[in-house]
Coordinates of C-alpha atoms in Angstrom, one line a residue:
X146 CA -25.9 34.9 23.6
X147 CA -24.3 34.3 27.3
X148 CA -25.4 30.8 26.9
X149 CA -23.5 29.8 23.4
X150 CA -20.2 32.4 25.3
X151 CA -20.0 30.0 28.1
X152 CA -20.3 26.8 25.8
X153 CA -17.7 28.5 23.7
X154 CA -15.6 28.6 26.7
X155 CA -16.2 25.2 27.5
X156 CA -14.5 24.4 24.5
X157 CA -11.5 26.7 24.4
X158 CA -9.3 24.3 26.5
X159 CA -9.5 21.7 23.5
X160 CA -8.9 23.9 20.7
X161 CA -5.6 24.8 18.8
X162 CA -6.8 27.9 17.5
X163 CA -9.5 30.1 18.2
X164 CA -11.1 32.4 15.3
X165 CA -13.6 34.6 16.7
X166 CA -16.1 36.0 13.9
X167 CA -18.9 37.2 16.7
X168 CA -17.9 41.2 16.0
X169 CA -15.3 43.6 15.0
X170 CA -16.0 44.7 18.3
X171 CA -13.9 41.6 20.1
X172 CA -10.4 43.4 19.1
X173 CA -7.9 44.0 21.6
X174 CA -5.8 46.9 21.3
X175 CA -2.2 47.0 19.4
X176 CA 0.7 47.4 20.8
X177 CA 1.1 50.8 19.1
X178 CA -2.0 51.9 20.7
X179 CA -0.8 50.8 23.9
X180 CA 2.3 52.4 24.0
X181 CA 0.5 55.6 22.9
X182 CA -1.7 55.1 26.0
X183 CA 1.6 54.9 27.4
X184 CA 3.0 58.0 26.1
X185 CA 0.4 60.4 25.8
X186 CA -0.1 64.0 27.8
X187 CA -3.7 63.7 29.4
X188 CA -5.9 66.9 30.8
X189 CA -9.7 67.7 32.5
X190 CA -12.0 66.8 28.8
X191 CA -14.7 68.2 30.7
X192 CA -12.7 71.3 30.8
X193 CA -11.7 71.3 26.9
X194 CA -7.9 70.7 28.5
X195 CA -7.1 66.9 27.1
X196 CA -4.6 67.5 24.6
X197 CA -4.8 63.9 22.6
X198 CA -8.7 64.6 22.3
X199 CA -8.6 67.8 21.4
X200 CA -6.5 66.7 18.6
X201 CA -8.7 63.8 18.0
X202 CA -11.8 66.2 17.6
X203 CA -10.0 68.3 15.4
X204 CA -8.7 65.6 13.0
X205 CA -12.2 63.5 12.6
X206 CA -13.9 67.1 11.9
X207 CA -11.5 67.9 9.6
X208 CA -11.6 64.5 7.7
X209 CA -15.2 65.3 7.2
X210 CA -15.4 68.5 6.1
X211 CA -17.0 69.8 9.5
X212 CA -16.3 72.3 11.8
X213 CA -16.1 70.5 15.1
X214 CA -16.0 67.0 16.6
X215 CA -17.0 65.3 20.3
X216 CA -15.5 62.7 21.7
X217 CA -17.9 60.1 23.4
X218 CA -17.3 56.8 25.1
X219 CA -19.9 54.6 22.9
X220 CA -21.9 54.8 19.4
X221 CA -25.0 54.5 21.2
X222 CA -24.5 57.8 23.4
X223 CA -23.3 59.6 20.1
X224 CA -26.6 58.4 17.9
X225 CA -28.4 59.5 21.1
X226 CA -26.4 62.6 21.4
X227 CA -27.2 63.5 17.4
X228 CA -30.9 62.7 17.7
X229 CA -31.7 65.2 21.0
X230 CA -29.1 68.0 19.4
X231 CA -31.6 67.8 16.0
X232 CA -34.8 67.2 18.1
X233 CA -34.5 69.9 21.2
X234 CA -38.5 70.2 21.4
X235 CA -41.4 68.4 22.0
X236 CA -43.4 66.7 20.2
X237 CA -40.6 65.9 17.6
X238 CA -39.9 63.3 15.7
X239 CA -36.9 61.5 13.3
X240 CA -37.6 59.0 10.8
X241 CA -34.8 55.5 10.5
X242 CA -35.5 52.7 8.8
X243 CA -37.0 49.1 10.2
X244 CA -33.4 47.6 10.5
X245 CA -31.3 50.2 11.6
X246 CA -29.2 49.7 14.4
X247 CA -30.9 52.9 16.5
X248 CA -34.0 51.8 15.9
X249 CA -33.3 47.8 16.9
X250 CA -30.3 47.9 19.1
X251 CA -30.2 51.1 21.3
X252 CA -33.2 49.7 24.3
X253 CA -35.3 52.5 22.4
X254 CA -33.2 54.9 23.6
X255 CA -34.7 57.7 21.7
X256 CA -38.2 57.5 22.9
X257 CA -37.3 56.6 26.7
X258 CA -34.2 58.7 27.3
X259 CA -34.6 61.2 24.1
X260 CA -38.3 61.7 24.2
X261 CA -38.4 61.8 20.7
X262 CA -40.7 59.8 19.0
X263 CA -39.5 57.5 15.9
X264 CA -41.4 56.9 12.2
X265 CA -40.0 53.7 10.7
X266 CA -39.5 53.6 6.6
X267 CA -39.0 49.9 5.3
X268 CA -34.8 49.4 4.7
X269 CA -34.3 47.5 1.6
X270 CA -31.6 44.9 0.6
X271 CA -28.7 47.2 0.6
X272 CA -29.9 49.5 3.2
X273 CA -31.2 52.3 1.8
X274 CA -34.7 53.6 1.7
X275 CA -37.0 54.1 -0.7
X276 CA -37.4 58.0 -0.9
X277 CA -41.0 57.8 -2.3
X278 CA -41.6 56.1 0.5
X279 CA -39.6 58.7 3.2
X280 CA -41.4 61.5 1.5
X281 CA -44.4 60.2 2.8
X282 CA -43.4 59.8 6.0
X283 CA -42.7 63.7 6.2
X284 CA -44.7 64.9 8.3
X285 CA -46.4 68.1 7.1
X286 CA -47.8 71.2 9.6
X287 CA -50.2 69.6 11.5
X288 CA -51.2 70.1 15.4
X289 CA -52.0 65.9 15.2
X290 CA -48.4 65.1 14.6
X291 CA -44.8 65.2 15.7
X292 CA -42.5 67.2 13.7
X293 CA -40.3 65.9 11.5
X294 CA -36.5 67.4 12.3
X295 CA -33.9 64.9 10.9
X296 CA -34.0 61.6 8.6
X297 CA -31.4 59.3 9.6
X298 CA -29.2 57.4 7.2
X299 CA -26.8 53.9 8.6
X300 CA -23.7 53.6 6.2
X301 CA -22.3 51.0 6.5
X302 CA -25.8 48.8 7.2
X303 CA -25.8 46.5 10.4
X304 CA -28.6 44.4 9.7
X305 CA -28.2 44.5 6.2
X306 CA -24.6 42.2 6.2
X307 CA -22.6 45.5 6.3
X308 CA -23.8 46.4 2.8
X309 CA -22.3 50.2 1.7
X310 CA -25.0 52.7 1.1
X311 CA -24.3 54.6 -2.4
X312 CA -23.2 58.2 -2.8
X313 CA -26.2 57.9 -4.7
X314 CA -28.5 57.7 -2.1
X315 CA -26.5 59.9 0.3
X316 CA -26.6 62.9 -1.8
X317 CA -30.7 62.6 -2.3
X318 CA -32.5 66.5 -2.1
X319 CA -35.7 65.4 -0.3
X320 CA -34.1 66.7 3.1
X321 CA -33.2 70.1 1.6
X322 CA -36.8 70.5 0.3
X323 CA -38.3 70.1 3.7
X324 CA -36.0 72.0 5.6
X325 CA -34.8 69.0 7.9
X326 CA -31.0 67.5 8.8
X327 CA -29.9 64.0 8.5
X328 CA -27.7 62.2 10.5
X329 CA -25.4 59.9 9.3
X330 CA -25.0 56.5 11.7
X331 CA -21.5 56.1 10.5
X332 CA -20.4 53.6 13.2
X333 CA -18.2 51.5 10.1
X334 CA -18.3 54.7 8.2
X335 CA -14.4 54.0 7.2
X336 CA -15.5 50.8 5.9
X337 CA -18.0 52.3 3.2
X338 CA -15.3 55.2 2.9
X339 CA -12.9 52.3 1.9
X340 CA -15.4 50.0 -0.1
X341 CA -16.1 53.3 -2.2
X342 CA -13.1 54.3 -3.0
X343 CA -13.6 57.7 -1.3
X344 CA -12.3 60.1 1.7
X345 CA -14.8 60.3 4.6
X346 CA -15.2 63.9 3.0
X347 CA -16.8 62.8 0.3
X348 CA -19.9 60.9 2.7
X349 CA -19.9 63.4 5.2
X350 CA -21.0 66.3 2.6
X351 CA -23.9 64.9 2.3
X352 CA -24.9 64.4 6.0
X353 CA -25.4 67.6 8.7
X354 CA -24.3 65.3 11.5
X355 CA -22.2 62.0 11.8
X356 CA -20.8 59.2 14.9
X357 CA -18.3 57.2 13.9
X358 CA -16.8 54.1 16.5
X359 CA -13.5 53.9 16.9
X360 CA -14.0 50.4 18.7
X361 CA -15.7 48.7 16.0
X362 CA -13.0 47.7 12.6
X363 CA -10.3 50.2 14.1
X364 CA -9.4 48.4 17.1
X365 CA -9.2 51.0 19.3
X366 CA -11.0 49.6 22.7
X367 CA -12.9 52.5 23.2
X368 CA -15.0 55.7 21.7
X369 CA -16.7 57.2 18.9
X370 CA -17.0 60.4 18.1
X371 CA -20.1 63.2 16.9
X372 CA -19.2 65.4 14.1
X373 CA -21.1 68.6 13.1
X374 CA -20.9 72.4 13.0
X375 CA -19.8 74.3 16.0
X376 CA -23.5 75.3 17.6
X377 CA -24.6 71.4 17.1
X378 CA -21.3 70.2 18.9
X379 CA -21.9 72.9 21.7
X380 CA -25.4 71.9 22.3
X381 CA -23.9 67.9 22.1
X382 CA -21.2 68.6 24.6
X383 CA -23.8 70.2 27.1
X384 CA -26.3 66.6 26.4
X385 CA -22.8 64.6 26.6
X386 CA -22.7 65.8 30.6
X387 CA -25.9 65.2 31.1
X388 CA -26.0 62.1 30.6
X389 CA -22.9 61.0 32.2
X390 CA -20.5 61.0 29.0
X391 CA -18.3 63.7 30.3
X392 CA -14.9 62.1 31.0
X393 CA -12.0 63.7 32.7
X394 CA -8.5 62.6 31.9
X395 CA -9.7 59.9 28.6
X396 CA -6.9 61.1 26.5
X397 CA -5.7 57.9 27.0
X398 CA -8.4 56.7 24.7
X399 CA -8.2 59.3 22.4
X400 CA -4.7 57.8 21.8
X401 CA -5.7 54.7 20.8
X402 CA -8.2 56.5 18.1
X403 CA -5.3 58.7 16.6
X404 CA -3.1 55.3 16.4
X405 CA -6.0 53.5 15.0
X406 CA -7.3 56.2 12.3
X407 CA -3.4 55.9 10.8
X408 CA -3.2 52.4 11.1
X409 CA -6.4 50.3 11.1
X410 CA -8.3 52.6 8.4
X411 CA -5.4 51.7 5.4
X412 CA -5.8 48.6 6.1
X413 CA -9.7 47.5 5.8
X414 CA -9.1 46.5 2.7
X415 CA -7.5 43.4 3.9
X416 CA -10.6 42.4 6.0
X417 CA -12.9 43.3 3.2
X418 CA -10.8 40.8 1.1
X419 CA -10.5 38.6 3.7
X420 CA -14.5 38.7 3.9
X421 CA -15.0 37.9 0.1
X422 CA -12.8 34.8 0.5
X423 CA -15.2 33.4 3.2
X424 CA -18.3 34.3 1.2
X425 CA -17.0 32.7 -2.2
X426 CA -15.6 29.7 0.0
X427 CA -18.5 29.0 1.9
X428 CA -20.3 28.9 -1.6
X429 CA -18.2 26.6 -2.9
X430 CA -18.9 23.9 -0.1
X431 CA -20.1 21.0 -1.7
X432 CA -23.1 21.2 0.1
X433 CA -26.7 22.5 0.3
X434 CA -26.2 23.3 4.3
X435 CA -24.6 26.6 3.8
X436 CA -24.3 29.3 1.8
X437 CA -23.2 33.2 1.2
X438 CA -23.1 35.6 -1.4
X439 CA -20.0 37.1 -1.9
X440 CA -21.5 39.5 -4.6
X441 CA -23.3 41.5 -1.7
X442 CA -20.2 41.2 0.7
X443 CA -19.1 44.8 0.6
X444 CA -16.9 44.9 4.0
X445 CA -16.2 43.1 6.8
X446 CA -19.4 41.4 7.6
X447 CA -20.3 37.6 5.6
X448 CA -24.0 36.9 6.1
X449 CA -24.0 33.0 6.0
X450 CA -26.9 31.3 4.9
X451 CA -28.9 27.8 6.3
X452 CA -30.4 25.2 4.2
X453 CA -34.2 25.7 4.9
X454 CA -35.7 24.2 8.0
X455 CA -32.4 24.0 9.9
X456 CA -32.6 24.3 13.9
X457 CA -30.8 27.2 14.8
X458 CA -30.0 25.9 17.9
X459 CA -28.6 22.5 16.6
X460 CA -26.3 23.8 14.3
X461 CA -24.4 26.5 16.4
X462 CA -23.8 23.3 18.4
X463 CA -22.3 22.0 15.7
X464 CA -20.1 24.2 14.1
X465 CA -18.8 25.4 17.8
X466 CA -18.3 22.2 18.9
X467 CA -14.2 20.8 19.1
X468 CA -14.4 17.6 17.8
X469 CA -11.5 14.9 18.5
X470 CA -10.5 13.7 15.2
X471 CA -10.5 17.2 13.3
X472 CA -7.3 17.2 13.6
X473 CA -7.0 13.9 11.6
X474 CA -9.2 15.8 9.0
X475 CA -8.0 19.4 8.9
X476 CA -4.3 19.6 10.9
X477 CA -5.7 21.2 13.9
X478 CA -8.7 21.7 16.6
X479 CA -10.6 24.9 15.6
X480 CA -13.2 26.7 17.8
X481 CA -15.4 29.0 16.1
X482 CA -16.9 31.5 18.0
X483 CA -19.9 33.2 15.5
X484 CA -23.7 34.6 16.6
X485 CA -26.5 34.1 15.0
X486 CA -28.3 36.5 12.7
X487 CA -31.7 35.2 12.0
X488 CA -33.8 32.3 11.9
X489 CA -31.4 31.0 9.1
X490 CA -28.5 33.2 8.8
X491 CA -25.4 33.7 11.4
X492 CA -22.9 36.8 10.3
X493 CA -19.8 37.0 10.5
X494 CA -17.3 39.8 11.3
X495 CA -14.1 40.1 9.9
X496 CA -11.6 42.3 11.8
X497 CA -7.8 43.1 12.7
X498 CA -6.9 40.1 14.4
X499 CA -8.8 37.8 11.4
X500 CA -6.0 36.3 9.1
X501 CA -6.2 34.9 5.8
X502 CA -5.1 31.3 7.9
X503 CA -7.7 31.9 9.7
X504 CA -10.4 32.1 6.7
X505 CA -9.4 28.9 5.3
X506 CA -9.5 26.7 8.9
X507 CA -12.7 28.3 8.5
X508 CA -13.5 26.9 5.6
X509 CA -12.5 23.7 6.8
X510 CA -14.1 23.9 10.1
X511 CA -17.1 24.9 7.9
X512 CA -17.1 22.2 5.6
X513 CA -15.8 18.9 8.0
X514 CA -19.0 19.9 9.8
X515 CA -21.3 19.9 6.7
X516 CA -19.9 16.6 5.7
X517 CA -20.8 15.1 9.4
X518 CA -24.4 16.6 8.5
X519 CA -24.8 15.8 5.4
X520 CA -23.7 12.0 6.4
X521 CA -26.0 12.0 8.8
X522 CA -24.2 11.7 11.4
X523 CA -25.2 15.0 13.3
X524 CA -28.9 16.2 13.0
X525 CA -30.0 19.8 12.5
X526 CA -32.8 19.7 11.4
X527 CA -35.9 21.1 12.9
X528 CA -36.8 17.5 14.7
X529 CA -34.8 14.8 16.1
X530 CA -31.8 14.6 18.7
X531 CA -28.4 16.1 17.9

């Protein structure tokens, strides 16, 4: 990943425009939010006294029907947060599914810093679980095994091309029959909210605990927050300290969160739109080297497909690459900066500062590079040199 930066740096001098599709996560902040950070009254957050978080807290707990929020400086410290709040014993366990982002992304976290032991249920296509399946993995009263305290549920799904999880699934009883919480890893949790038509209300009924990011689709630079009833945000306030989350005068942050909940979340709809257009385009690329499928583009993210038996590493060369006559080609020099996402995918991640422009010299980019392949005048496959 710090390789394919650095070439994309290399590069940067030579292009006309730069569209950056790594993450949602690459966003600068408006300049609403930082005027706000401008303007706003700041106080001790360790001591309760930060006004702009304190409204902050109160707002996100209210838009999901809870009775009190926490303010944290990353999604990965709120998951973690969640997950020791539900599991405050030993020998305790939570079960996730194989491509959730706690369970890939977060170092193990859970295990090494929470001490609480993961059970893994397969995550299908559109990232839920099948319950059959998480039933099983219950664990029952038994001195051999770690208690089962809290099934955790990722809406919108990372790994899965940032597919929405249904109502459907959300609302499943298995968790009130055994007695256990679940967590909702809501990181793009407006995103599903806005794909399904719904308020955050109407997903957070059916979780016990939530984190949303206010960094990743809003725009805000920093934060997320942990929303549950009063006793669980006490005992996450006391974790929150503990492991070095407790920030003093961060209403300036909280600042950019208020500007970005009434600004960014009305308009996701754009960047969900602005995903579809890239996923039907990159279809209709007269070409077998790439692909999507815009029927299973629910947000922001466009999971882009490679002709069997491409080299990975050839073709991000490629389609990064500023070539000399594009311009002749498509008007302009376009660098693409995008990550892979498997041996033959790469996703990308529509956000704020992604315009419709910027999808079609996309397109472009996408298909003047195809051509080259296709003409054989750039190899990606898995032998040869490029």
């Amino acid at each position: 990943m710090l390789a394919m930066n650095q070439m994309d740096r290399a590069f940067m001098e030579d292009a006309d425009h730069v569209v950056d599709l790594r993450s949602d996560t690459v966003t600068k902040p408006t300049p609403e939010m930082r005027q706000a950070m401008m303007d706003t009254d700041v106080g001790d957050d360790v001591m309760q006294e930060d006004p702009a978080i304190n409204k902050l807290q109160e707002r996100v707990a209210k838009m999901f029907g809870k009775e009190d929020a926490l303010f944290v400086p990353t999604g990965t410290m709120a998951n973690l947060i969640a997950v020791m709040s539900h599991c405050h014993g030993r020998a305790e366990e939570v079960i996730l599914g194989d491509g959730s982002h706690i369970f890939l992304d977060a170092q193990g976290a859970l295990a090494t810093v929470g001490g609480v032991h993961t059970r893994q249920v397969k995550n299908l296509p559109d990232g839920t679980m099948d319950l059959n399946e998480v039933r099983a993995a219950i664990r029952g009263d038994d001195i051999h095994f770690p208690k089962t305290r809290a099934i955790i549920i990722e809406n919108t799904h990372n790994s899965k091309g940032g597919r929405v999880v249904p109502l459907s699934f959300m609302k499943q009883e298995l968790t009130k029959e055994h007695g256990i919480s679940v967590h909702l890893d809501g990181a793009r949790v407006m995103n599903a909210a806005c794909a399904l038509g719904v308020e955050p209300i109407d997903i957070g009924q059916y979780a016990d605990s939530i984190s949303m990011c206010f960094s990743k689709g809003l725009a805000a630079p920093v934060g997320s927050a942990l929303i549950g009833t009063k006793e669980f945000i006490d005992r996450a306030r006391m974790l929150r300290k503990g492991l070095g989350g407790g920030m003093r005068q961060a209403g300036v942050l909280a600042a950019c969160a208020l500007v970005a909940l009434d600004k960014s979340v009305p308009r996701l709809h754009e960047d969900h739109k602005n995903a579809r257009r890239l996923a039907q385009g990159l279809r209709d690329i007269e070409s077998n080297m790439v692909t999507s499928d815009p029927s299973v583009t629910d947000t922001n993210m466009v999971v882009i497909h490679l002709r069997e038996g491409t080299n990975m590493s050839r073709f991000m060369k490629a389609i990064t690459k500023v070539y000399d006559d594009e311009t002749a080609v498509n008007g302009s020099k376009l660098l693409i900066r995008i990550f892979p996402a498997g041996p033959m995918n790469l996703r990308a991640v529509i956000h704020y500062h992604i315009t419709s422009a910027d999808i079609e010299r996309t397109l472009k980019k996408f298909k003047f590079v195809c051509d080259l392949i296709d003409a054989g005048k750039i190899n990606v496959g898995s032998s040869g040199i490029m």
